[in-house]
Amino acid sequence: MILSEDYLQNLLDKTIPQIHSVANCAVVLEGSIAEGFGNSSSDIDFLLIADSDADLPTMPSLLFLDGRRVEVRTRSVRQLAEQFSAITTDARDHVGAVPEDLLNRCQRLLRSFPLRNPDLVAKVKGLMSFDDFQDTMREWWAHHARQSIRYALALRELGQEEEAAAWTEAGLLQAVKSWAAGRGETYLEPKWLPMQLDRLGDLPLCDRYRTLASVEASGLDPAEYSTAGVRLTADLGVAGAEPDAERITVARATGVTTWQTGDRVHVVRDKQDVFVLGDRAARAWRSVVFGRPLGSVVAVADASGAPQAGPQIAQFLRFGLVKVAWKGEGPIVPAMPLAAPSGPVTPPPSVARPIVTVGGAAVGGEEGIDLVPLPARRFSAAAMTLVWSNVLVENAREDLTGALDREQWSVAELSARRILRAALRGVLSAYGVNPLPPDSEVVRRLSLLPAGADTDEIRAKARHLATLTIASTAQGSAALTALDDFVALVRHTIGAHSFPSSFDSSDGWRQTLEIGYDWLRLGAHLDADLPIDEASDLLSSGGAQPHLATT
């Protein structure tokens, strides 16, 4: 150790009076200094062991004594016994799932230096054979190395050489940690790896690792580095990660569903996030066939109208929309122990506006895999309300023309107001406002919309139309023309310019039902609020009118 036992005992004497300690407890020094590493900035880590069944706090206490930071933890014998037992149980089930914090706590104790009550320390250390723990650490690191290298190989199939090299670097570190653990160097923290290798001696594998410790240090390009790293990983004893393109397959990601409205493809993740795909990304998505080798999926996609599909599929992989698997052994799930927790990447929300159109979410470009800036339920609810608002516009216009024909001026005024309010409900829905404000507030709530040429024009015209009066044929004709122009402006802005004339013909109504049914299916899948009760009937009928006889 870099500190003498006398110094440590003296520091402990200063520590004990400042904490709530248990009489006759054992005390050990653990961590990097106990391992023989450490430096002048390293913590002094004391673990106090109570010979009891108590539940002692997990959180450490920090003291500052003699210019050093002193960290004090406490555990009872029962707690330590449970930690060792948990490692044995978890390792038996799936060694890769053993929590790294649990391994770290047990490793630090097993390699600790006793300062008080050595008999109790020996009793606790005897709860687990160090040889067994060493084997667990070796297998644990090997599992992570195997997953990292397999993931790197998958990324190479997708043409992502730089990213593959980064995962090769991670896998190589994990592989050498596994190899070192098998030789007694079980300390988890990778920052002391150089000193661990120095302690193992002048061995060829150590020298090879030092040469490949990073892509930059190796002097190799990413492809060359990955090839050399995979070879060294195998030489370090990690089996099951040899290059074999046929074993890397495309796998379905749990909780991911595809929904298409018109030509627009949406992918929903965990019923929470909605991704909208541009045309090129959608072609790549449709080319994915689960269970097939990844390389062949890319080749088929490139040949069938989705060129350069590799980068697109790599993005699906990063976002957790698909997985890759090692044939016969399940999904490849790489991780970087002792780093920040990671998972599927969630990109910044799309800035495309409006957010929702009748044909699907707005997307930024052909290759876009854009995260819709609304939770999935609110997105589908807003989309259903958008469609229904357009139906209401059509219905109210029919009422308006009928009232004008009969010179029912009061009815015409109310119908004109319905057209305006229904159109504005569509505008607000398209920009993601859900739930909507009351109809009496929709004109004022246009203040929620972002500034822009179209939205500014909509605001100005809406304020004017809200004051329309109809008391004559001339006023009625002018109102109808103004409202038709306003609806055209709204539909252009929110991507509903092709919305059918729902009540002019059976074909128009059929098209309306088809549009509504697409969105209703997604809404039902996400348990979103339906815009009207009758929508459930459309769902149960499979998108058909419920009372029509079939031939």
XYZ file of C-alpha atoms in Angstrom, residues 24-545:
522
model
C -16.608 -4.215 18.693
C -17.194 -3.731 14.978
C -14.578 -4.812 12.494
C -12.956 -2.224 10.253
C -11.246 -2.760 6.938
C -9.578 -0.500 4.410
C -10.963 -1.177 0.941
C -10.656 0.303 -2.510
C -7.714 1.368 -4.633
C -5.274 1.982 -1.754
C -5.981 -1.446 -0.269
C -5.343 -2.900 -3.738
C -1.910 -1.307 -3.870
C -2.956 1.350 -6.380
C -4.052 4.848 -5.508
C -2.326 8.190 -5.289
C -2.393 11.370 -3.207
C -5.914 12.181 -4.415
C -7.418 8.765 -3.660
C -10.127 8.397 -1.030
C -9.465 6.561 2.210
C -12.275 3.992 2.168
C -13.194 2.475 5.551
C -15.847 -0.240 5.847
C -17.249 -0.882 9.332
C -18.706 -4.376 9.826
C -21.229 -4.965 12.611
C -21.631 -8.539 13.868
C -25.429 -8.314 13.697
C -28.523 -8.642 11.532
C -29.117 -4.888 11.405
C -30.115 -2.906 8.312
C -27.313 -0.382 8.135
C -27.479 2.568 5.691
C -26.114 2.141 2.189
C -25.095 5.759 1.748
C -21.502 6.535 2.822
C -20.441 9.400 5.062
C -17.657 11.716 3.910
C -15.143 13.277 6.274
C -12.114 15.448 5.568
C -9.184 14.626 7.861
C -5.436 15.301 7.567
C -5.901 16.682 4.086
C -7.554 13.437 2.887
C -11.131 12.625 1.976
C -12.332 9.752 4.143
C -15.334 7.689 3.053
C -17.044 5.547 5.686
C -19.500 2.777 4.875
C -21.253 0.357 7.208
C -22.595 -3.161 6.725
C -23.867 -5.850 9.030
C -22.754 -9.454 8.699
C -26.245 -10.337 7.487
C -26.105 -7.711 4.755
C -22.712 -8.945 3.588
C -23.886 -12.571 3.622
C -26.851 -11.561 1.458
C -24.538 -9.765 -0.980
C -22.367 -12.843 -1.469
C -25.434 -15.084 -1.772
C -26.958 -12.782 -4.394
C -23.825 -12.997 -6.522
C -23.892 -16.786 -6.399
C -27.587 -16.907 -7.328
C -27.430 -14.287 -10.082
C -24.279 -15.780 -11.599
C -25.941 -19.176 -11.748
C -28.944 -17.721 -13.626
C -27.134 -15.296 -15.966
C -23.690 -14.004 -15.115
C -24.047 -10.934 -17.315
C -27.035 -9.773 -15.263
C -25.106 -9.610 -11.974
C -25.261 -5.907 -10.928
C -21.887 -4.245 -11.193
C -22.366 -2.393 -7.895
C -22.899 -5.727 -6.140
C -19.712 -7.132 -7.677
C -17.830 -3.990 -6.743
C -18.949 -4.100 -3.090
C -17.994 -7.755 -2.709
C -14.689 -7.421 -4.556
C -13.624 -4.509 -2.367
C -14.369 -6.494 0.780
C -12.639 -9.674 -0.392
C -9.473 -7.717 -1.231
C -9.649 -5.390 1.790
C -6.981 -4.861 4.476
C -8.117 -5.557 8.088
C -7.545 -2.783 10.611
C -9.701 -3.931 13.545
C -11.226 -7.221 14.713
C -9.431 -9.409 12.151
C -11.311 -12.533 13.322
C -14.654 -11.040 12.304
C -13.103 -9.876 9.007
C -11.878 -13.413 8.326
C -15.330 -14.812 9.161
C -17.007 -12.489 6.664
C -14.444 -13.074 3.930
C -14.962 -16.792 4.410
C -18.539 -16.453 3.194
C -17.251 -16.643 -0.401
C -14.264 -18.359 -1.905
C -12.064 -15.834 -3.694
C -11.431 -18.454 -6.388
C -15.192 -18.646 -7.034
C -15.480 -14.870 -7.065
C -12.531 -14.645 -9.458
C -14.283 -17.054 -11.845
C -17.466 -14.975 -11.666
C -15.571 -11.787 -12.488
C -13.781 -13.467 -15.388
C -17.071 -14.729 -16.850
C -18.860 -11.423 -16.189
C -16.297 -9.385 -18.090
C -16.175 -12.030 -20.843
C -19.957 -11.803 -21.295
C -19.777 -8.032 -21.795
C -16.773 -8.347 -24.111
C -18.610 -10.913 -26.220
C -21.677 -8.684 -26.549
C -19.606 -5.612 -27.424
C -17.621 -7.390 -30.135
C -20.748 -8.956 -31.606
C -22.329 -5.506 -31.721
C -19.216 -4.138 -33.409
C -19.460 -6.887 -36.026
C -23.109 -5.985 -36.633
C -22.198 -2.329 -37.112
C -19.594 -3.343 -39.666
C -22.314 -5.152 -41.631
C -24.153 -1.808 -41.662
C -21.094 0.091 -42.908
C -20.572 1.922 -39.607
C -16.815 1.383 -39.371
C -15.973 4.183 -36.927
C -18.718 3.199 -34.521
C -17.719 -0.449 -34.882
C -14.153 0.473 -33.949
C -15.404 2.284 -30.829
C -17.325 -0.799 -29.697
C -14.318 -2.978 -30.531
C -12.246 -0.770 -28.242
C -14.823 -1.231 -25.464
C -14.993 -4.985 -26.035
C -11.223 -5.273 -26.020
C -10.990 -3.524 -22.646
C -13.641 -5.870 -21.274
C -11.805 -8.872 -22.704
C -8.496 -7.934 -21.084
C -10.300 -7.286 -17.792
C -11.716 -10.819 -18.053
C -8.276 -12.254 -18.799
C -6.735 -10.320 -15.888
C -9.534 -11.357 -13.501
C -8.729 -14.981 -14.269
C -5.237 -14.241 -12.969
C -6.388 -12.637 -9.719
C -6.712 -9.005 -10.845
C -10.395 -8.564 -10.024
C -10.553 -4.828 -9.242
C -13.428 -3.423 -11.322
C -12.479 0.174 -12.027
C -10.798 0.248 -15.483
C -8.676 3.312 -14.696
C -6.202 1.096 -12.801
C -5.931 -1.422 -15.655
C -2.407 -0.277 -16.660
C -1.159 -1.008 -13.140
C -2.975 -4.341 -13.104
C -1.223 -5.342 -16.319
C 2.112 -4.169 -14.914
C 1.607 -6.440 -11.914
C 0.914 -9.399 -14.182
C 4.353 -9.020 -15.682
C 5.942 -8.783 -19.091
C 3.488 -10.930 -21.064
C 2.915 -10.843 -24.849
C -0.866 -10.407 -24.480
C -0.326 -7.353 -22.252
C 1.916 -5.808 -24.881
C -0.595 -6.542 -27.645
C -3.364 -4.937 -25.626
C -1.297 -1.832 -24.913
C -0.776 -1.468 -28.671
C -4.544 -1.669 -29.290
C -5.784 0.086 -26.145
C -7.407 2.784 -28.295
C -8.078 3.411 -31.954
C -5.954 6.553 -31.881
C -2.967 4.916 -30.187
C -2.995 1.966 -32.589
C -2.339 4.067 -35.694
C -4.786 1.849 -37.614
C -7.801 2.929 -39.577
C -11.176 1.897 -38.061
C -11.588 -1.214 -40.238
C -8.064 -2.446 -39.529
C -8.474 -1.734 -35.825
C -11.712 -3.711 -35.620
C -10.118 -6.701 -37.343
C -7.099 -6.668 -35.027
C -9.281 -6.123 -31.945
C -11.569 -9.047 -32.718
C -8.536 -11.296 -33.164
C -6.995 -10.218 -29.843
C -10.327 -10.638 -28.034
C -10.387 -14.288 -29.075
C -6.746 -14.739 -28.008
C -7.659 -13.309 -24.595
C -10.036 -16.225 -24.111
C -13.382 -14.700 -25.074
C -15.117 -17.202 -27.334
C -18.292 -16.739 -29.338
C -17.463 -13.428 -31.009
C -15.664 -14.635 -34.109
C -16.624 -12.964 -37.432
C -19.548 -14.887 -38.923
C -21.955 -12.779 -40.955
C -24.552 -15.560 -41.123
C -24.946 -15.565 -37.331
C -25.833 -11.873 -37.039
C -29.560 -11.568 -37.684
C -32.182 -8.845 -37.514
C -34.498 -9.230 -34.514
C -37.782 -7.686 -33.548
C -37.640 -5.092 -30.745
C -40.175 -5.598 -27.978
C -42.922 -2.985 -27.832
C -42.287 -1.573 -31.328
C -45.190 -1.392 -33.784
C -45.607 0.041 -37.272
C -48.568 2.220 -38.250
C -49.184 3.606 -41.705
C -51.610 6.412 -42.529
C -51.818 6.966 -46.239
C -48.244 6.855 -47.494
C -46.687 7.962 -44.175
C -45.053 5.324 -41.988
C -44.979 5.777 -38.218
C -43.116 3.557 -35.763
C -44.321 3.560 -32.164
C -41.873 2.617 -29.386
C -43.211 1.299 -26.060
C -46.541 3.068 -26.649
C -44.774 6.301 -25.687
C -42.655 7.597 -28.562
C -43.718 8.062 -32.180
C -41.114 8.165 -34.938
C -42.157 9.311 -38.399
C -40.175 8.100 -41.400
C -39.326 9.989 -44.548
C -39.876 8.232 -47.881
C -36.358 6.809 -48.129
C -36.298 5.748 -44.499
C -39.703 4.117 -44.956
C -38.396 2.058 -47.882
C -35.503 0.875 -45.727
C -37.914 0.032 -42.895
C -40.132 -2.024 -45.184
C -37.072 -3.945 -46.391
C -36.307 -5.293 -42.897
C -37.165 -8.981 -42.574
C -36.797 -10.322 -39.060
C -34.792 -13.484 -38.574
C -32.658 -13.058 -41.678
C -28.897 -12.381 -41.632
C -28.247 -8.665 -41.313
C -25.931 -8.528 -44.312
C -28.488 -10.109 -46.612
C -31.205 -7.728 -45.381
C -28.994 -4.777 -46.310
C -28.151 -6.305 -49.689
C -31.807 -6.943 -50.527
C -32.757 -3.422 -49.437
C -30.023 -1.871 -51.582
C -31.210 -3.858 -54.582
C -34.922 -3.183 -54.136
C -35.208 0.578 -54.107
C -33.675 1.519 -50.765
C -30.008 2.198 -51.635
C -27.612 2.892 -48.777
C -29.996 1.143 -46.378
C -27.175 0.279 -43.963
C -26.988 3.723 -42.307
C -30.781 3.848 -42.069
C -30.988 0.429 -40.411
C -28.147 1.461 -38.090
C -30.277 4.406 -36.988
C -33.234 2.089 -36.380
C -30.895 0.017 -34.228
C -29.654 3.011 -32.208
C -33.218 4.180 -31.579
C -34.251 0.731 -30.363
C -36.705 0.189 -33.225
C -34.992 -3.066 -34.242
C -32.420 -5.308 -32.613
C -29.637 -7.513 -33.833
C -29.227 -11.042 -32.553
C -26.620 -13.782 -32.500
C -28.289 -16.756 -34.129
C -29.219 -19.348 -31.531
C -28.379 -17.113 -28.562
C -30.790 -14.184 -28.654
C -30.409 -10.407 -28.880
C -27.028 -8.694 -28.781
C -27.190 -6.266 -25.849
C -23.908 -4.386 -25.438
C -23.127 -2.382 -22.323
C -20.245 -0.431 -20.858
C -19.990 -1.338 -17.172
C -19.103 1.437 -14.734
C -20.316 4.019 -17.246
C -23.543 5.995 -17.299
C -26.599 3.767 -17.873
C -27.445 3.537 -21.542
C -30.289 2.316 -23.664
C -32.018 3.133 -26.935
C -31.090 6.605 -28.122
C -33.880 9.173 -28.109
C -33.122 12.003 -30.548
C -34.219 15.608 -30.001
C -37.866 16.130 -30.958
C -38.540 17.099 -34.548
C -38.933 20.792 -35.273
C -41.120 20.208 -38.352
C -44.393 22.130 -38.077
C -47.241 21.522 -38.070
C -46.711 18.338 -36.093
C -49.694 16.350 -37.385
C -51.254 16.243 -40.837
C -54.170 14.173 -42.081
C -51.696 11.941 -43.912
C -49.384 11.485 -40.926
C -46.827 13.283 -38.831
C -44.679 15.954 -40.458
C -41.191 14.715 -41.354
C -38.043 16.695 -42.019
C -36.813 14.905 -45.151
C -36.616 11.686 -47.161
C -34.128 10.097 -44.780
C -35.821 11.413 -41.657
C -36.409 9.145 -38.667
C -37.926 11.947 -36.637
C -39.209 11.820 -33.086
C -42.657 13.379 -32.954
C -42.612 16.020 -30.182
C -45.738 14.623 -28.527
C -46.302 11.560 -26.338
C -47.818 8.778 -28.415
C -51.307 8.994 -26.880
C -51.523 12.749 -27.326
C -50.213 12.435 -30.874
C -52.880 9.920 -31.860
C -55.616 11.845 -30.026
C -54.606 15.063 -31.811
C -54.564 13.275 -35.169
C -58.039 11.795 -34.630
C -59.359 15.220 -33.600
C -57.733 16.736 -36.690
C -59.569 14.294 -38.952
C -62.842 14.768 -37.112
C -62.549 18.570 -37.296
C -62.354 18.306 -41.076
C -65.461 16.117 -41.102
C -67.213 18.776 -39.009
C -66.132 21.468 -41.487
C -67.716 19.476 -44.313
C -70.883 18.893 -42.304
C -71.182 22.527 -41.246
C -70.651 23.733 -44.827
C -73.495 21.512 -45.983
C -75.684 23.074 -43.260
C -74.596 26.563 -44.339
C -75.448 26.089 -48.014
C -78.820 24.586 -47.092
C -79.638 27.493 -44.781
C -78.649 30.026 -47.443
C -80.895 28.321 -49.995
C -83.850 28.685 -47.593
C -82.798 32.193 -46.455
C -82.532 30.964 -42.860
C -80.113 33.705 -41.855
C -79.777 32.836 -38.165
C -79.133 29.182 -38.962
C -76.604 30.279 -41.587
C -74.743 32.440 -39.030
C -74.518 29.531 -36.564
C -73.332 27.205 -39.342
C -70.676 29.705 -40.426
C -69.446 29.899 -36.839
C -69.291 26.083 -36.703
C -67.140 26.022 -39.863
C -64.722 28.546 -38.338
C -64.464 26.797 -34.994
C -64.100 23.316 -36.498
C -61.365 24.557 -38.819
C -59.531 26.140 -35.881
C -59.834 22.927 -33.883
C -58.013 21.302 -36.775
C -55.292 23.972 -36.769
C -54.671 23.646 -33.028
C -54.660 19.835 -33.264
C -52.169 19.929 -36.118
C -49.780 21.883 -33.909
C -50.163 19.385 -31.072
C -52.666 21.168 -28.828
C -54.543 18.378 -27.057
C -56.876 18.429 -25.210
C -58.378 21.382 -27.038
C -59.712 24.567 -25.469
C -63.503 25.065 -25.490
C -64.973 26.189 -28.804
C -65.695 29.617 -27.325
C -61.927 30.042 -26.767
C -60.452 28.685 -30.004
C -60.015 32.072 -31.707
C -58.197 33.540 -28.699
C -56.135 30.383 -28.189
C -54.588 30.805 -31.633
C -51.993 32.726 -29.614
C -50.542 29.274 -28.818
C -49.404 28.824 -32.413
C -45.842 29.739 -33.425
C -45.326 32.843 -35.499
C -45.184 32.353 -39.261
C -46.678 33.661 -42.479
C -49.473 31.058 -42.594
C -50.297 31.071 -38.892
C -50.264 34.875 -38.746
C -52.679 34.986 -41.685
C -54.916 32.377 -40.040
C -55.029 34.427 -36.823
C -55.934 37.634 -38.658
C -58.647 36.067 -40.825
C -60.109 34.100 -37.899
C -60.590 37.308 -35.890
C -62.430 38.847 -38.867
C -64.607 35.784 -39.555
C -65.606 35.546 -35.896
C -67.588 38.787 -36.364
C -69.476 37.764 -39.548
C -73.153 38.552 -39.760
C -75.486 37.026 -42.314
C -78.790 38.768 -42.889
C -79.082 38.727 -46.676
C -78.264 36.736 -49.770
C -75.316 39.006 -50.541
C -73.867 38.636 -47.036
C -74.404 34.871 -47.185
C -72.641 34.537 -50.509
C -69.712 36.646 -49.309
C -69.490 34.646 -46.081
C -69.459 31.334 -47.951
C -66.663 32.535 -50.253
C -64.632 33.876 -47.310
C -65.071 30.675 -45.336
C -64.129 28.493 -48.324
C -60.954 30.553 -48.773
C -60.218 30.277 -45.046
C -60.707 26.496 -45.019
C -58.413 26.210 -48.058
C -55.749 28.238 -46.222
C -56.111 26.087 -43.113
C -55.952 22.835 -45.048
C -52.906 23.980 -46.968
C -51.191 24.867 -43.693
C -52.013 21.609 -41.914
C -51.578 19.201 -44.821
C -55.281 18.456 -45.294
C -55.711 19.980 -48.752
C -56.789 16.607 -50.219
C -59.424 15.924 -47.575
C -62.480 14.495 -49.381
C -65.861 16.185 -49.613
C -67.353 13.860 -47.044
C -71.045 14.480 -47.682
C -71.186 14.987 -51.455
C -71.109 11.330 -52.483
C -70.779 7.777 -51.197
C -67.225 7.710 -52.562
C -66.328 10.842 -50.574
C -67.765 9.301 -47.403
C -65.885 6.062 -48.042
C -62.603 7.987 -48.357
C -63.386 9.863 -45.145
C -63.981 6.595 -43.280
C -60.714 5.151 -44.594
C -58.748 8.146 -43.316
C -60.502 8.027 -39.954
C -60.054 4.289 -39.589
C -56.272 4.492 -40.065
C -55.980 6.911 -37.156
C -58.586 5.184 -34.992
C -56.657 1.913 -35.097
C -53.545 3.670 -33.775
C -55.586 5.527 -31.166
C -57.183 2.320 -29.945
C -53.769 0.622 -29.732
C -52.543 3.481 -27.534
C -55.762 3.769 -25.486
C -56.135 7.371 -26.609
C -59.416 9.256 -26.193
C -61.663 8.824 -29.239
C -63.149 12.048 -30.675
C -66.728 10.706 -30.653
C -68.458 7.611 -29.286
C -69.418 6.422 -32.760
C -65.730 5.993 -33.586
C -65.711 2.723 -31.641
C -68.330 1.364 -34.060
C -66.077 2.186 -36.997
C -63.289 0.264 -35.294
C -65.421 -2.784 -34.587
C -66.676 -2.868 -38.169
C -63.135 -2.846 -39.583
C -63.576 0.583 -41.148
C -66.879 -0.151 -42.873
C -70.277 1.393 -42.245
